[in-house]
Amino acid sequence: MAYKILIVDDEKMMTELLSDHLRDCGYDTITANCSRQAVEMLPKQPDLIILDINMPDMNGLELCKNIRSHINCPIIFVTARIGEQDKINGLQYGGDDYITKPFSLNELTARVAAHLRRDERNKGRTAVLTSNNLIVNLSERAVFYGDTVVPFSKREFDIIEFLMTNANQVFDKERIYEAVWGYDAEGDSNVIKEHIRRIRGKLNEITGQDYIETIWGVGYKWKRL
């Protein structure tokens, strides 16, 4: 199976160039043109990330800092910054390598191959779900918004995982109850309404956004924002 490489750069021409070249070299590629798109790509579990530093919404350093604890794959920074402190910052923020523009495609390809050969961390990659800057670490059973941990009870987390895994699908409270508590559970599915209320409150307090939509008379769904 070919290695999967995520390419993140706000210049679409650059992502297309690198994607075409790396595909010709036998890799699978996925691309993103901003940090938000990059976060949404994390559930695809890339084996390596090529990350530009200079991006308008959130620069590559901050993005690397936010996602590093949730992914184990190598990250190669690509940037026009050439100062020694810039390189130090890149490594301190969690990057594994640093290549400055302009660069040759052969050099980049050699570095990609070297990191993939050395890297064995991908054998234990962490499973994550993402939604509009919200990161749900399934291995740690924790929810993050940037550097902030959003606290949830076990049942609340289970509901979030179920709805996010099936985003944009509508489920009534009975189906959610069965999925989280189990088919043989003895209880009242009306508890789902209270759990959803608490989840919404916690998320809105931290993010200012509503991730769960009520479809009146039908049920609930996780919105792809």
Short mmCIF file of C-alpha atoms in Angstrom, two decimals:
data_model
loop_
_atom_site.label_atom_id
_atom_site.label_comp_id
_atom_site.label_asym_id
_atom_site.label_seq_id
_atom_site.Cartn_x
_atom_site.Cartn_y
_atom_site.Cartn_z
CA MET A 1 0.00 0.00 0.00
CA ALA A 2 1.38 3.42 -0.98
CA TYR A 3 2.29 5.93 1.71
CA LYS A 4 -0.21 8.78 2.08
CA ILE A 5 1.18 12.33 2.18
CA LEU A 6 -0.78 15.43 3.23
CA ILE A 7 0.41 18.62 1.50
CA VAL A 8 -0.60 21.90 3.14
CA ASP A 9 0.07 25.22 1.41
CA ASP A 10 -2.12 28.28 0.81
CA GLU A 11 -0.86 28.43 -2.79
CA LYS A 12 -3.00 26.02 -4.78
CA MET A 13 -0.42 25.90 -7.56
CA MET A 14 2.16 24.66 -5.08
CA THR A 15 -0.04 21.90 -3.66
CA GLU A 16 -0.93 20.76 -7.17
CA LEU A 17 2.73 20.76 -8.24
CA LEU A 18 3.88 18.76 -5.23
CA SER A 19 0.89 16.44 -5.42
CA ASP A 20 1.50 15.61 -9.08
CA HIS A 21 5.21 15.04 -8.50
CA LEU A 22 4.76 12.82 -5.44
CA ARG A 23 2.05 10.80 -7.18
CA ASP A 24 4.49 10.22 -10.03
CA CYS A 25 6.89 8.92 -7.38
CA GLY A 26 4.34 6.37 -6.21
CA TYR A 27 2.78 8.12 -3.21
CA ASP A 28 -0.87 8.81 -2.50
CA THR A 29 -1.47 12.50 -1.80
CA ILE A 30 -4.15 14.65 -0.21
CA THR A 31 -4.02 18.43 -0.20
CA ALA A 32 -5.22 21.37 1.87
CA ASN A 33 -4.95 25.11 1.20
CA CYS A 34 -5.49 26.34 4.75
CA SER A 35 -5.06 25.10 8.29
CA ARG A 36 -8.76 24.38 8.74
CA GLN A 37 -8.77 22.09 5.71
CA ALA A 38 -5.62 20.40 7.01
CA VAL A 39 -7.27 19.59 10.33
CA GLU A 40 -10.26 18.12 8.49
CA MET A 41 -7.86 15.79 6.64
CA LEU A 42 -6.32 14.28 9.78
CA PRO A 43 -8.84 11.40 10.02
CA LYS A 44 -7.39 10.16 6.70
CA GLN A 45 -4.27 9.31 8.76
CA PRO A 46 -1.45 10.64 6.57
CA ASP A 47 1.93 8.94 6.86
CA LEU A 48 3.75 12.27 6.44
CA ILE A 49 2.78 15.95 6.29
CA ILE A 50 4.44 18.63 4.16
CA LEU A 51 3.47 21.90 5.83
CA ASP A 52 3.97 25.49 4.70
CA ILE A 53 4.56 27.99 7.51
CA ASN A 54 3.16 31.15 5.93
CA MET A 55 -0.61 30.71 5.77
CA PRO A 56 -3.26 33.38 6.37
CA ASP A 57 -5.72 31.73 8.77
CA MET A 58 -3.34 29.93 11.12
CA ASN A 59 0.35 29.66 10.33
CA GLY A 60 2.02 26.29 10.01
CA LEU A 61 3.83 26.58 13.33
CA GLU A 62 0.60 27.04 15.27
CA LEU A 63 -1.08 24.28 13.30
CA CYS A 64 1.78 21.91 14.04
CA LYS A 65 1.63 22.81 17.73
CA ASN A 66 -2.13 22.17 17.85
CA ILE A 67 -2.08 18.79 16.11
CA ARG A 68 1.26 17.32 17.18
CA SER A 69 -0.06 15.59 20.27
CA HIS A 70 -2.75 13.89 18.15
CA ILE A 71 -0.61 12.59 15.28
CA ASN A 72 2.68 10.72 15.17
CA CYS A 73 3.68 11.04 11.53
CA PRO A 74 6.70 13.11 10.40
CA ILE A 75 6.11 16.77 9.56
CA ILE A 76 8.35 18.58 7.07
CA PHE A 77 8.09 22.37 7.08
CA VAL A 78 8.37 24.10 3.70
CA THR A 79 8.83 27.85 3.82
CA ALA A 80 10.59 30.91 2.44
CA ARG A 81 11.88 31.76 5.92
CA ILE A 82 15.60 31.10 6.07
CA GLY A 83 16.75 32.41 9.46
CA GLU A 84 18.32 30.04 11.97
CA GLN A 85 15.71 30.96 14.60
CA ASP A 86 12.95 30.08 12.13
CA LYS A 87 14.40 26.59 11.77
CA ILE A 88 14.71 26.26 15.54
CA ASN A 89 11.10 27.36 15.99
CA GLY A 90 9.94 24.80 13.44
CA LEU A 91 11.66 21.97 15.28
CA GLN A 92 10.51 23.21 18.69
CA TYR A 93 6.90 23.29 17.52
CA GLY A 94 7.09 19.62 16.61
CA GLY A 95 8.43 19.56 13.06
CA ASP A 96 10.84 16.82 11.99
CA ASP A 97 12.54 18.63 9.13
CA TYR A 98 12.78 22.03 7.44
CA ILE A 99 13.29 22.83 3.77
CA THR A 100 13.44 26.37 2.39
CA LYS A 101 12.00 27.72 -0.86
CA PRO A 102 13.11 27.53 -3.57
CA PHE A 103 14.01 23.85 -3.40
CA SER A 104 14.40 21.05 -5.88
CA LEU A 105 11.70 18.44 -6.12
CA ASN A 106 14.39 15.76 -5.99
CA GLU A 107 15.64 17.07 -2.65
CA LEU A 108 12.13 17.14 -1.19
CA THR A 109 11.44 13.63 -2.46
CA ALA A 110 14.68 12.36 -0.93
CA ARG A 111 13.76 13.85 2.44
CA VAL A 112 10.25 12.40 2.28
CA ALA A 113 11.63 8.96 1.51
CA ALA A 114 14.24 9.20 4.29
CA HIS A 115 11.66 10.13 6.92
CA LEU A 116 9.27 7.39 5.83
CA ARG A 117 12.06 4.80 5.95
CA ARG A 118 13.10 5.81 9.45
CA ASP A 119 9.66 6.35 10.82
CA GLU A 120 7.94 3.52 12.65
CA ARG A 121 5.62 5.71 14.63
CA ASN A 122 2.86 5.28 12.06
CA LYS A 123 2.35 1.71 13.32
CA GLY A 124 0.73 3.22 16.38
CA ARG A 125 -1.06 6.16 14.80
CA THR A 126 -3.73 7.77 16.90
CA ALA A 127 -7.27 7.71 15.56
CA VAL A 128 -8.85 11.15 15.50
CA LEU A 129 -12.08 12.75 14.35
CA THR A 130 -12.19 16.45 13.44
CA SER A 131 -14.86 19.06 12.88
CA ASN A 132 -14.19 22.77 12.36
CA ASN A 133 -11.07 22.99 14.57
CA LEU A 134 -12.49 20.51 17.06
CA ILE A 135 -10.25 17.46 17.48
CA VAL A 136 -11.59 14.29 19.10
CA ASN A 137 -8.78 11.94 20.10
CA LEU A 138 -10.39 8.51 20.18
CA SER A 139 -7.37 6.84 21.77
CA GLU A 140 -7.22 9.28 24.67
CA ARG A 141 -11.02 9.74 24.69
CA ALA A 142 -10.49 13.48 24.86
CA VAL A 143 -11.87 16.49 23.00
CA PHE A 144 -9.67 19.47 22.13
CA TYR A 145 -10.34 22.92 20.71
CA GLY A 146 -6.90 24.32 19.96
CA ASP A 147 -4.95 23.88 23.19
CA THR A 148 -8.11 23.72 25.30
CA VAL A 149 -9.42 20.41 26.57
CA VAL A 150 -13.22 20.29 26.62
CA PRO A 151 -14.28 17.99 29.50
CA PHE A 152 -16.96 15.38 28.90
CA SER A 153 -18.33 12.44 30.83
CA LYS A 154 -18.01 8.91 29.42
CA ARG A 155 -21.56 8.91 28.04
CA GLU A 156 -21.20 12.40 26.60
CA PHE A 157 -18.00 11.37 24.83
CA ASP A 158 -19.66 8.21 23.50
CA ILE A 159 -22.52 10.29 22.05
CA ILE A 160 -20.05 12.71 20.43
CA GLU A 161 -18.09 9.83 18.90
CA PHE A 162 -21.24 8.20 17.53
CA LEU A 163 -22.65 11.39 16.02
CA MET A 164 -19.30 12.56 14.57
CA THR A 165 -18.60 9.16 13.06
CA ASN A 166 -21.96 9.44 11.32
CA ALA A 167 -21.91 13.18 10.64
CA ASN A 168 -24.88 14.67 8.76
CA GLN A 169 -26.99 11.59 9.46
CA VAL A 170 -30.08 12.11 11.61
CA PHE A 171 -30.73 9.75 14.53
CA ASP A 172 -33.66 9.70 16.90
CA LYS A 173 -32.98 9.47 20.62
CA GLU A 174 -33.85 5.76 20.69
CA ARG A 175 -31.18 4.95 18.09
CA ILE A 176 -28.57 7.02 19.91
CA TYR A 177 -29.47 5.33 23.18
CA GLU A 178 -29.08 1.87 21.62
CA ALA A 179 -25.73 2.80 20.06
CA VAL A 180 -24.27 4.19 23.30
CA TRP A 181 -25.93 2.15 26.06
CA GLY A 182 -26.38 -1.08 24.05
CA TYR A 183 -29.41 -2.90 22.71
CA ASP A 184 -30.03 -4.76 25.96
CA ALA A 185 -29.77 -1.71 28.21
CA GLU A 186 -32.66 -1.05 30.55
CA GLY A 187 -33.37 2.65 30.80
CA ASP A 188 -35.10 5.63 29.31
CA SER A 189 -33.93 7.06 26.00
CA ASN A 190 -35.18 10.47 27.14
CA VAL A 191 -31.83 10.88 28.93
CA ILE A 192 -30.37 11.58 25.47
CA LYS A 193 -32.05 14.99 25.41
CA GLU A 194 -30.30 16.03 28.64
CA HIS A 195 -26.92 14.68 27.49
CA ILE A 196 -27.23 16.56 24.20
CA ARG A 197 -28.07 19.74 26.10
CA ARG A 198 -24.94 19.37 28.24
CA ILE A 199 -22.72 18.59 25.27
CA ARG A 200 -23.99 21.65 23.41
CA GLY A 201 -23.45 23.86 26.42
CA LYS A 202 -19.86 22.76 26.93
CA LEU A 203 -18.96 23.08 23.25
CA ASN A 204 -20.63 26.45 22.86
CA GLU A 205 -18.91 27.84 25.93
CA ILE A 206 -15.46 26.98 24.55
CA THR A 207 -15.98 27.34 20.79
CA GLY A 208 -18.98 29.63 20.41
CA GLN A 209 -20.40 27.19 17.87
CA ASP A 210 -23.27 24.70 17.70
CA TYR A 211 -22.08 21.38 16.34
CA ILE A 212 -25.24 19.35 16.97
CA GLU A 213 -28.42 20.21 15.10
CA THR A 214 -31.92 19.29 16.26
CA ILE A 215 -34.23 18.08 13.50
CA TRP A 216 -37.56 18.75 15.16
CA GLY A 217 -39.78 15.71 15.40
CA VAL A 218 -37.00 13.45 14.11
CA GLY A 219 -33.79 13.58 16.13
CA TYR A 220 -30.26 14.94 16.11
CA LYS A 221 -27.30 15.12 13.76
CA TRP A 222 -23.69 16.29 13.91
CA LYS A 223 -23.22 19.13 11.43
CA ARG A 224 -20.27 19.23 9.08
CA LEU A 225 -19.39 22.90 9.55
#
